[in-house]
XYZ file of C-alpha atoms in Angstrom:
691
model
C 75.359 96.527 104.398
C 77.795 94.645 106.562
C 80.824 96.493 107.859
C 83.907 95.924 105.722
C 86.927 94.210 107.223
C 90.221 96.034 107.576
C 92.843 95.051 105.015
C 96.163 93.888 106.445
C 98.104 96.505 104.553
C 101.592 95.214 105.125
C 101.227 91.478 104.576
C 102.804 90.625 107.937
C 102.791 92.367 111.292
C 105.569 94.825 112.000
C 107.887 94.329 114.922
C 107.363 96.627 117.859
C 110.696 98.407 117.424
C 109.697 99.412 113.899
C 106.587 101.298 114.866
C 107.626 102.672 118.229
C 107.966 106.422 117.885
C 106.339 109.568 119.184
C 102.587 109.154 119.249
C 100.440 111.046 116.791
C 96.764 111.652 117.372
C 95.318 109.236 114.871
C 91.891 109.236 113.263
C 89.957 106.045 112.913
C 91.375 103.876 110.146
C 89.411 103.577 106.938
C 88.276 100.101 106.072
C 88.458 98.034 102.945
C 87.052 94.626 102.118
C 89.292 91.670 102.870
C 89.738 90.201 99.384
C 90.289 86.519 98.819
C 93.584 85.583 97.166
C 93.164 82.182 95.585
C 95.750 79.531 96.295
C 94.822 77.602 93.198
C 93.492 78.786 89.882
C 93.463 77.748 86.231
C 96.603 78.466 84.272
C 96.556 81.876 82.649
C 96.913 81.634 78.859
C 99.210 84.631 79.012
C 101.632 83.019 81.463
C 105.104 83.449 79.918
C 107.528 80.551 79.645
C 110.022 80.572 82.473
C 113.062 78.658 83.584
C 111.883 76.721 86.624
C 114.039 74.907 89.208
C 114.277 71.129 89.136
C 111.461 69.452 91.007
C 113.899 67.413 93.035
C 115.413 70.518 94.583
C 113.229 71.835 97.420
C 113.223 75.622 97.353
C 112.216 77.480 100.533
C 109.705 80.312 100.209
C 110.965 83.835 99.661
C 109.504 84.825 103.024
C 111.561 82.128 104.804
C 114.782 83.134 103.098
C 114.105 86.832 103.757
C 113.695 86.127 107.457
C 116.881 84.043 107.597
C 118.865 86.677 105.684
C 117.670 89.513 107.910
C 118.516 87.490 111.033
C 122.019 86.775 109.758
C 122.664 90.412 108.850
C 121.480 91.565 112.249
C 123.651 89.033 114.086
C 126.724 90.027 112.080
C 126.038 93.720 112.578
C 127.667 94.230 109.193
C 124.704 95.758 107.420
C 123.518 99.309 108.083
C 119.955 98.149 107.481
C 119.618 96.013 110.601
C 116.974 97.356 112.964
C 114.050 99.563 111.830
C 114.036 100.704 108.212
C 114.980 104.381 108.195
C 113.318 106.911 105.926
C 116.715 108.307 104.936
C 117.491 105.038 103.139
C 114.554 105.664 100.813
C 115.500 109.341 100.473
C 119.020 108.337 99.373
C 117.440 106.452 96.474
C 115.141 109.404 95.697
C 118.234 111.602 95.340
C 119.873 109.141 92.932
C 116.723 108.885 90.831
C 116.242 112.658 90.767
C 119.810 113.103 89.509
C 119.175 111.202 86.263
C 116.687 111.318 83.417
C 117.670 107.930 81.974
C 114.819 105.461 82.349
C 117.083 102.415 82.771
C 119.092 104.120 85.517
C 115.929 105.155 87.328
C 114.637 101.589 87.191
C 118.002 100.203 88.364
C 118.180 102.544 91.389
C 114.632 101.650 92.378
C 115.269 97.912 91.913
C 118.390 98.149 94.109
C 116.325 99.742 96.876
C 113.616 97.083 96.610
C 116.207 94.277 96.635
C 117.821 95.653 99.795
C 114.452 95.934 101.516
C 113.580 92.421 100.383
C 116.727 91.075 102.048
C 116.433 92.863 105.353
C 112.888 94.205 105.842
C 110.540 92.155 103.624
C 107.534 93.082 105.774
C 108.126 96.711 104.709
C 108.019 96.087 100.950
C 104.481 97.378 100.368
C 105.182 100.484 102.445
C 108.364 101.234 100.499
C 106.634 100.767 97.147
C 103.833 103.141 98.123
C 106.331 105.740 99.370
C 108.217 105.504 96.070
C 105.127 106.057 93.917
C 103.754 108.624 96.394
C 100.520 106.800 97.108
C 98.880 105.841 100.386
C 97.286 102.573 99.357
C 95.076 101.063 96.657
C 92.975 103.540 94.690
C 89.720 102.160 96.070
C 90.668 103.223 99.603
C 90.349 106.819 98.417
C 93.274 108.144 100.449
C 95.092 111.077 98.856
C 97.458 113.769 100.055
C 97.836 116.732 97.715
C 97.758 119.256 100.563
C 97.293 122.907 99.626
C 100.191 125.306 99.292
C 98.971 127.637 102.040
C 98.770 124.841 104.615
C 102.218 123.511 103.690
C 103.783 126.985 103.776
C 102.323 127.544 107.235
C 103.670 124.176 108.408
C 107.137 124.961 107.000
C 107.163 128.385 108.652
C 106.091 127.070 112.057
C 108.470 124.115 112.037
C 111.554 126.063 110.920
C 111.019 129.376 112.697
C 110.605 131.331 109.455
C 107.928 133.911 108.788
C 105.109 133.025 106.383
C 106.213 135.958 104.194
C 109.739 134.555 103.958
C 108.474 131.090 103.002
C 106.167 132.583 100.367
C 108.984 134.672 98.856
C 111.307 131.668 98.731
C 108.593 129.603 97.059
C 108.100 132.237 94.375
C 111.851 132.191 93.820
C 112.431 128.409 93.850
C 109.045 127.148 92.626
C 109.371 124.046 94.824
C 108.046 123.893 98.385
C 110.256 120.885 99.026
C 113.369 122.935 98.312
C 112.002 125.761 100.445
C 111.550 123.346 103.345
C 115.024 121.950 102.814
C 116.769 125.318 102.775
C 114.761 126.568 105.761
C 115.507 123.406 107.712
C 119.249 123.438 106.912
C 119.596 126.936 108.381
C 117.815 125.938 111.571
C 119.894 125.091 114.622
C 118.771 122.187 116.810
C 119.569 121.890 120.505
C 119.817 118.122 120.241
C 119.878 115.551 117.470
C 116.428 114.016 117.006
C 115.727 110.318 116.613
C 115.926 109.395 112.906
C 112.680 109.124 110.982
C 111.480 105.580 110.406
C 109.850 104.734 107.083
C 106.918 103.017 108.807
C 106.103 106.093 110.881
C 106.375 108.454 107.922
C 103.932 106.345 105.918
C 101.539 105.944 108.849
C 101.591 109.705 109.463
C 100.888 110.397 105.794
C 97.828 108.148 106.035
C 96.742 109.827 109.268
C 96.977 113.254 107.638
C 94.921 112.089 104.663
C 92.200 110.736 106.953
C 92.044 113.710 109.315
C 88.864 115.742 108.787
C 86.624 118.022 110.778
C 86.665 121.376 112.483
C 90.264 121.443 113.706
C 91.705 119.225 110.958
C 93.990 121.917 109.524
C 95.757 122.480 112.831
C 95.951 118.744 113.449
C 97.582 118.212 110.057
C 100.066 121.034 110.641
C 101.028 119.551 114.003
C 101.679 116.145 112.439
C 103.794 117.761 109.712
C 105.754 119.711 112.324
C 106.566 116.512 114.207
C 107.986 114.947 111.059
C 109.841 118.118 110.088
C 111.388 118.296 113.535
C 112.922 114.846 113.052
C 114.101 115.417 109.466
C 117.800 115.103 108.697
C 119.733 115.658 105.487
C 117.379 115.997 102.532
C 114.405 114.326 104.166
C 112.430 117.562 104.569
C 112.423 118.136 100.815
C 110.777 114.804 100.097
C 108.418 114.922 103.076
C 106.915 118.186 101.799
C 106.873 117.056 98.172
C 105.083 113.862 99.150
C 102.526 115.816 101.153
C 101.951 118.092 98.179
C 101.344 115.022 96.014
C 104.269 115.787 93.694
C 107.406 113.772 94.419
C 109.074 115.110 91.231
C 111.796 112.508 90.867
C 110.631 111.118 87.526
C 109.708 107.652 88.828
C 106.557 106.547 87.036
C 104.471 103.757 88.519
C 105.112 101.503 85.526
C 108.859 101.823 86.189
C 108.306 100.937 89.849
C 106.453 97.785 88.761
C 109.416 96.787 86.577
C 111.819 97.463 89.462
C 109.718 95.367 91.819
C 109.761 92.368 89.479
C 113.517 92.727 88.896
C 114.166 92.768 92.635
C 112.170 89.591 93.267
C 113.657 87.693 90.314
C 117.165 88.706 91.356
C 116.659 87.750 94.984
C 115.180 84.359 94.134
C 118.076 83.615 91.765
C 120.625 84.561 94.437
C 118.745 82.418 96.940
C 119.106 79.399 94.655
C 122.774 80.143 93.949
C 122.085 80.854 90.277
C 122.790 83.661 87.887
C 119.869 85.863 86.984
C 118.179 84.532 83.856
C 117.296 87.439 81.495
C 114.268 85.458 80.292
C 113.005 85.267 83.863
C 113.454 89.034 84.226
C 111.250 89.578 81.167
C 108.739 86.934 82.280
C 108.581 88.412 85.773
C 107.891 91.898 84.426
C 105.061 90.619 82.219
C 103.576 88.533 84.995
C 103.538 91.224 87.676
C 102.127 93.742 85.194
C 99.310 91.373 84.169
C 98.502 90.429 87.753
C 98.502 94.061 88.891
C 95.898 94.857 86.215
C 93.651 92.169 87.716
C 94.402 92.812 91.382
C 95.742 96.387 91.823
C 96.865 96.044 95.429
C 100.611 96.004 96.107
C 100.248 94.553 99.601
C 98.381 91.485 98.334
C 100.703 90.939 95.389
C 103.871 91.338 97.448
C 102.520 89.007 100.128
C 101.814 86.367 97.463
C 105.321 86.738 95.987
C 106.938 86.470 99.414
C 105.035 83.277 100.128
C 105.187 81.533 96.742
C 107.663 83.404 94.550
C 107.134 85.676 91.575
C 106.986 82.879 89.010
C 103.812 81.450 90.567
C 102.149 84.829 90.865
C 99.597 84.215 88.108
C 98.476 81.056 89.930
C 98.320 82.460 93.456
C 97.107 86.030 92.929
C 93.980 86.491 90.825
C 91.031 88.802 90.353
C 89.002 89.014 93.559
C 85.753 90.591 94.707
C 86.309 93.673 96.825
C 89.311 94.794 94.774
C 88.240 96.782 91.677
C 90.282 96.130 88.558
C 90.966 98.839 86.009
C 88.374 98.549 83.218
C 89.018 97.552 79.641
C 88.727 100.545 77.305
C 87.962 100.939 73.608
C 89.858 102.487 70.731
C 88.049 105.216 68.780
C 87.156 104.896 65.107
C 86.080 107.461 62.539
C 83.892 105.304 60.319
C 81.959 102.062 60.093
C 84.209 100.958 57.236
C 87.172 101.229 59.610
C 85.347 98.861 61.968
C 84.784 96.347 59.189
C 88.426 96.550 58.139
C 89.553 95.808 61.693
C 87.168 92.890 62.247
C 87.413 91.401 58.772
C 86.681 87.644 58.758
C 85.865 87.634 62.490
C 82.651 87.557 64.499
C 81.801 90.765 66.341
C 78.899 92.402 68.104
C 77.586 95.982 68.251
C 76.307 97.365 71.562
C 74.739 100.655 72.537
C 77.278 103.031 74.089
C 75.323 104.481 76.998
C 75.918 108.039 78.184
C 76.364 107.531 81.904
C 78.969 106.615 84.489
C 81.020 103.422 84.259
C 80.238 101.221 87.249
C 81.872 98.008 88.440
C 79.536 96.120 90.772
C 80.976 93.607 93.250
C 79.305 91.083 95.508
C 81.542 89.076 97.844
C 81.024 85.568 99.200
C 80.028 87.124 102.519
C 77.242 89.100 100.827
C 78.888 92.539 100.906
C 78.172 94.739 97.884
C 80.301 97.513 96.423
C 80.117 99.893 93.475
C 83.338 101.271 91.977
C 83.977 103.935 89.336
C 86.192 103.602 86.263
C 89.108 105.035 88.275
C 88.495 102.610 91.190
C 86.772 105.118 93.462
C 84.407 103.473 95.927
C 80.960 104.846 94.958
C 78.942 102.547 97.199
C 77.744 105.344 99.492
C 76.937 107.552 96.482
C 74.611 104.935 95.002
C 72.577 103.435 97.867
C 69.651 103.014 95.464
C 71.830 100.924 93.167
C 72.946 98.717 96.057
C 69.302 98.217 97.016
C 68.370 96.764 93.623
C 71.264 94.266 93.422
C 69.304 91.491 95.206
C 66.496 91.946 92.674
C 68.603 91.056 89.650
C 71.388 88.929 91.183
C 69.268 85.837 91.733
C 71.282 83.001 93.296
C 74.698 84.378 92.304
C 76.866 84.176 95.432
C 79.719 86.368 94.211
C 80.342 88.351 91.043
C 81.923 91.344 89.338
C 79.866 93.119 86.682
C 80.978 95.787 84.227
C 78.104 98.220 83.673
C 76.998 101.739 82.904
C 74.900 103.675 85.425
C 72.508 105.909 83.470
C 70.016 108.539 84.614
C 66.522 107.144 84.034
C 63.054 108.678 83.790
C 60.782 106.156 85.510
C 57.612 107.883 84.343
C 58.405 107.890 80.624
C 60.788 104.892 80.836
C 63.623 106.513 78.962
C 67.270 107.465 79.321
C 68.071 110.973 80.549
C 71.173 112.979 79.531
C 74.464 112.605 81.392
C 74.071 116.186 82.640
C 71.081 115.026 84.693
C 73.121 112.213 86.245
C 75.858 114.675 87.160
C 73.412 116.617 89.367
C 73.214 113.740 91.856
C 74.829 114.420 95.235
C 78.275 112.909 95.641
C 78.346 112.931 99.454
C 75.916 112.255 102.313
C 73.415 110.612 99.975
C 70.146 109.550 101.573
C 68.226 107.060 99.439
C 64.868 108.579 100.418
C 65.966 111.993 99.112
C 67.274 110.862 95.704
C 65.502 112.623 92.830
C 67.617 111.351 89.925
C 67.160 107.606 89.592
C 69.547 105.316 87.738
C 69.172 102.278 85.573
C 72.073 99.836 85.288
C 72.973 98.576 81.810
C 75.198 95.503 82.190
C 77.454 94.585 79.294
C 80.051 92.213 80.778
C 80.741 89.848 83.656
C 84.305 89.313 84.878
C 83.878 86.991 87.846
C 81.121 84.619 88.916
C 80.815 82.361 91.964
C 84.538 82.135 92.688
C 85.637 81.789 89.057
C 87.504 84.354 86.960
C 85.913 84.771 83.518
C 88.503 87.162 82.065
C 89.964 84.700 79.569
C 86.627 83.416 78.266
C 85.464 84.688 74.856
C 82.979 87.552 75.040
C 80.225 85.332 73.636
C 80.568 82.952 76.617
C 80.783 85.778 79.144
C 77.660 87.366 77.709
C 75.823 84.029 77.883
C 76.798 83.573 81.547
C 75.690 87.130 82.275
C 72.226 86.522 80.870
C 71.875 83.108 82.502
C 72.875 84.278 85.989
C 71.003 87.602 86.151
C 67.468 88.784 85.517
C 66.394 92.063 83.967
C 64.363 94.412 86.149
C 62.553 97.055 84.032
C 63.845 100.557 84.664
C 66.471 99.327 87.147
C 68.678 96.632 85.602
C 68.878 95.861 81.890
C 71.338 94.165 79.566
C 73.057 96.429 77.040
C 71.177 96.399 73.760
C 73.245 94.592 71.128
C 73.170 93.298 67.562
C 75.456 90.768 65.866
C 75.960 91.709 62.231
C 78.617 92.536 59.656
C 76.325 94.388 57.271
C 77.291 98.067 56.796
C 73.724 99.273 56.340
C 72.505 97.395 59.420
C 75.325 98.842 61.546
C 74.542 102.352 60.300
C 70.851 101.885 61.099
C 71.748 100.568 64.574
C 74.049 103.569 65.127
C 71.294 105.998 64.121
C 68.823 104.227 66.424
C 71.269 104.409 69.355
C 71.412 108.194 68.940
C 67.601 108.388 68.880
C 67.567 106.325 72.075
C 69.743 108.948 73.835
C 72.995 107.006 73.600
C 76.418 108.225 72.463
C 76.826 105.694 69.675
C 78.066 102.117 69.468
C 80.661 99.847 71.013
C 81.861 97.214 68.549
C 83.535 94.198 70.159
C 85.250 91.027 69.017
C 82.880 88.222 69.967
C 84.749 84.931 69.596
C 88.270 83.606 70.019
C 91.074 84.089 72.518
C 91.487 87.776 71.618
C 87.922 88.507 72.751
C 88.903 87.966 76.403
C 88.633 90.874 78.844
C 91.836 92.928 79.032
C 91.916 94.966 82.267
C 93.495 98.427 82.166
C 94.051 98.262 78.411
C 92.702 100.411 75.598
C 92.261 97.558 73.171
C 91.728 97.297 69.425
C 89.381 94.412 70.171
C 86.867 96.982 71.395
C 86.098 99.905 69.103
C 83.777 102.838 69.743
C 81.831 104.722 67.101
C 80.147 107.997 67.993
C 78.128 110.240 65.710
C 80.453 113.153 66.474
C 83.579 111.082 65.744
C 82.807 110.595 62.075
C 83.538 114.244 61.227
C 86.259 114.774 63.836
C 89.476 113.228 65.141
C 87.770 109.967 66.056
C 87.592 110.515 69.804
C 86.861 113.139 72.387
C 89.582 114.046 74.864
C 89.424 114.575 78.611
C 91.652 117.573 79.395
C 92.706 119.316 82.596
C 91.985 123.041 83.065
C 95.254 124.847 83.870
C 94.399 128.517 83.328
C 91.669 130.974 82.429
C 91.204 134.054 80.242
C 88.712 136.757 81.186
C 85.791 137.065 78.803
C 84.809 140.083 76.738
C 81.482 141.825 76.278
C 78.661 139.775 77.797
C 81.224 137.267 79.061
C 83.380 139.814 80.910
C 82.030 138.728 84.302
C 83.329 135.151 83.843
C 86.300 133.308 82.432
C 85.577 133.259 78.718
C 88.285 130.791 77.636
C 90.498 128.155 79.238
C 94.036 126.840 78.861
C 93.954 123.039 78.821
C 96.581 120.379 79.329
C 97.399 116.674 79.501
C 99.434 114.727 82.065
C 102.826 113.241 81.183
C 103.474 110.414 83.661
C 107.135 110.062 82.655
C 108.109 113.691 83.263
C 105.459 114.159 85.974
C 104.264 117.351 84.296
C 101.110 118.834 82.844
C 101.692 119.807 79.221
C 99.543 122.497 77.611
C 97.602 121.316 74.553
C 95.103 124.036 73.532
C 92.977 127.028 74.457
C 89.207 126.768 74.082
C 86.306 129.206 74.284
C 83.733 127.326 72.207
C 80.779 125.250 73.352
C 80.061 127.051 76.649
C 76.635 128.463 77.373
C 76.400 131.488 79.675
C 74.929 129.249 82.350
C 77.898 126.885 82.042
C 80.393 129.759 82.165
C 78.809 130.888 85.433
C 79.120 127.363 86.838
C 82.736 127.116 85.666
C 83.549 130.463 87.268
C 82.029 129.400 90.583
C 83.866 126.057 90.426
C 87.283 127.421 89.447
C 87.531 130.750 91.291
C 88.443 129.082 94.636
C 91.285 127.229 92.878
C 93.042 130.359 91.541
C 96.776 130.442 92.359
C 99.290 133.279 91.952
C 101.564 131.412 89.546
C 101.563 128.032 87.808
C 102.894 125.027 89.657
C 106.406 123.986 88.716
C 105.020 120.806 87.159
C 103.227 122.722 84.381
C 105.024 122.936 81.018
C 103.816 125.983 79.065
C 104.896 128.693 76.625
C 106.027 131.751 78.584
C 105.442 134.267 75.787
C 103.363 137.024 77.487
C 100.751 137.063 74.729
C 100.031 133.358 75.309
C 99.816 133.421 79.096
C 96.379 133.077 80.741
C 94.988 135.864 82.924
C 94.756 133.491 85.892
C 96.256 130.123 86.796
C 94.313 127.364 88.506
C 95.305 124.547 90.785
C 94.689 121.568 88.449
C 91.487 119.988 89.751
C 88.929 119.983 86.935
C 88.630 117.737 83.874
C 86.452 118.612 80.879
C 85.592 116.654 77.743
C 86.654 118.280 74.474
C 85.929 117.458 70.843
C 88.223 118.759 68.073
C 88.458 118.732 64.288
C 91.997 117.352 64.197
C 95.484 117.569 65.705
C 98.386 119.693 64.520
C 101.988 120.495 65.463
C 102.450 123.736 67.370
C 105.372 125.879 68.562
C 103.168 127.166 71.423
C 101.740 124.060 73.072
C 103.815 121.390 74.815
C 101.853 118.114 74.630
C 104.077 115.309 73.331
C 106.775 117.851 72.476
C 109.324 116.578 69.958
C 112.997 117.278 69.390
C 112.176 120.340 67.301
C 110.413 122.039 70.212
C 107.025 121.502 68.650
C 104.162 120.107 70.646
C 100.758 118.832 69.557
C 97.657 120.989 69.682
C 93.948 120.658 68.891
C 92.289 122.487 66.012
C 88.844 123.938 66.729
C 88.446 122.460 70.244
C 84.871 122.512 71.529
C 83.639 121.981 75.090
C 81.313 118.999 75.581
C 80.899 118.582 79.356
C 82.602 118.546 82.751
C 83.969 115.125 83.745
C 83.529 115.003 87.515
C 83.947 111.230 87.324
C 87.599 111.577 86.278
C 90.609 112.611 88.310
C 93.313 114.802 86.777
C 95.602 111.802 86.310
C 92.829 109.725 84.722
C 92.355 112.213 81.897
C 93.864 111.904 78.419
C 97.639 111.618 78.735
C 100.559 112.767 76.615
C 101.176 109.320 75.104
C 97.572 109.120 73.909
C 97.851 112.531 72.246
C 100.980 111.392 70.395
C 99.287 108.138 69.321
C 96.230 110.013 68.031
C 98.430 112.400 66.059
C 100.445 109.538 64.562
C 97.285 107.673 63.569
C 95.926 110.827 61.945
C 99.205 111.430 60.105
C 99.203 107.846 58.854
C 95.678 108.257 57.463
C 96.610 111.502 55.724
C 99.800 109.948 54.356
């Protein structure tokens, strides 16, 4: 496979004075494919109506105006932002956001920061956005921080002259390593005032830390942290450490940052044209940037396109592209076939097998490079070399494409599907194709892009036709998802029963014709419904929950954790909320595996971002660092004074009744699991049915 090209992460090159700072020993940069951003594309049917300037009035690009504005500010010397962008400017905004819980105020503070950066340091916009949402780049680059507490406490102690015991005691008292770093730093005397931290260097160092591996990586990371800590002023240390821990804790959700970004661009462009901000353009800009981000989740590319052509042309200039995985379309659960028929009444729909494997998005670029991405945009190309090898067999003459598929464990002797548990035994790292024992078969069910053309807005029937025309089935390696077009209840039931016999989970039922049958990235849509055998007698869907704590077993189970405290993630509050305790569905073999997996993650006390009931009788015997996601099936949902998921004004959360373990979800990160909003929606839907 050809070597991937490095992505120009910042849109434009930084000036030398913005990156000149003390040198850090840097690892080799990771690489990502250089995606193609189309300059022309068909009009999106979802493009909102906007107030556009008169054609007779030539409007310079945002990038041109940004450069002129920055030059003027620097010449006047009247703006404290001239010169390199300082990290403290971003920290000032963090403090304002942390001081409020009002969503509109949070968005306004963030938008004000983005607008200021847009005026004076437009080339830093992507960096600032990533610092604000505490990310290091697009998901598919696979760069994460989330450093362990012990490493951070050691770095704080060494950089502030405190003892490790003192730092540990302060952490137990404050529950926030950022505050510990801040208090330790404020009591430290410096012989001379250090050079102020620059935002570019902070971000670059974060990325260096994330990419540093090997024998002496821990010491190398600590040394890089110490350099930053030594230059910290004011409250910078608090947010440096929080960012490194992966928990910024200011209440700024990514969806709010997207809104702020669109508001900043719309406002700047209006000011540039000497006009008042049009509220309709604010709304249109928010919708447009949200839709485009679902198709091309890369802030650097989107910001670069807006700087060059403006936000109102974003849907034309920034489209789905090979090499950049989009978030997949997801299905809503149903509890019965009659519910499916009620939803799709008087419409054409299709039923497909729901395969029990791993969601895979397969890309082939114009240059011939091939990539495989997971449902959460993780690059799985090196994990599936055997899959990459079979792409030429089924791709035919297709020059570029994006397929939505399911990778399923396959028995090549008996030509049948194997359980998901078999697939999960495949190695995740250092995979050698000659040593693979668990083979996969790809079941393709959708095509999103073909030979330079986005297919997202086409009806499913047309996409499916293009899929079958462009690709060829290869027995045991690449097959089309088995489907049936019918509206007969008995036929659907028979097809569901047959899918279970064929080792599938059930059925996917999808709208086949019309505008609504287009592919909706990153959306759990009512135009796709899923029907599983287990759903019919349960809540309608399984849940993917994060393990937060453990309870020691009794009797034969005394040597393991016999039960687990589970939670969901609330993106708005940036907290894990407890939702249930489960001890059902685990075999002794699985309990042993869970014990081996979780024991290294035991922590002395829960993280401060865990919301739980502190009544002693309800506390787990041990707390875990949240790392593991498991799939749970339950009878129904109920209100609870003990659990905190979706907690309402009466201090009652939502809990699961009779939760039962199904399997470990190694393919999901802790923030990709079921979230608090989904729990609330499921409870409301259940209540509506009962009512």
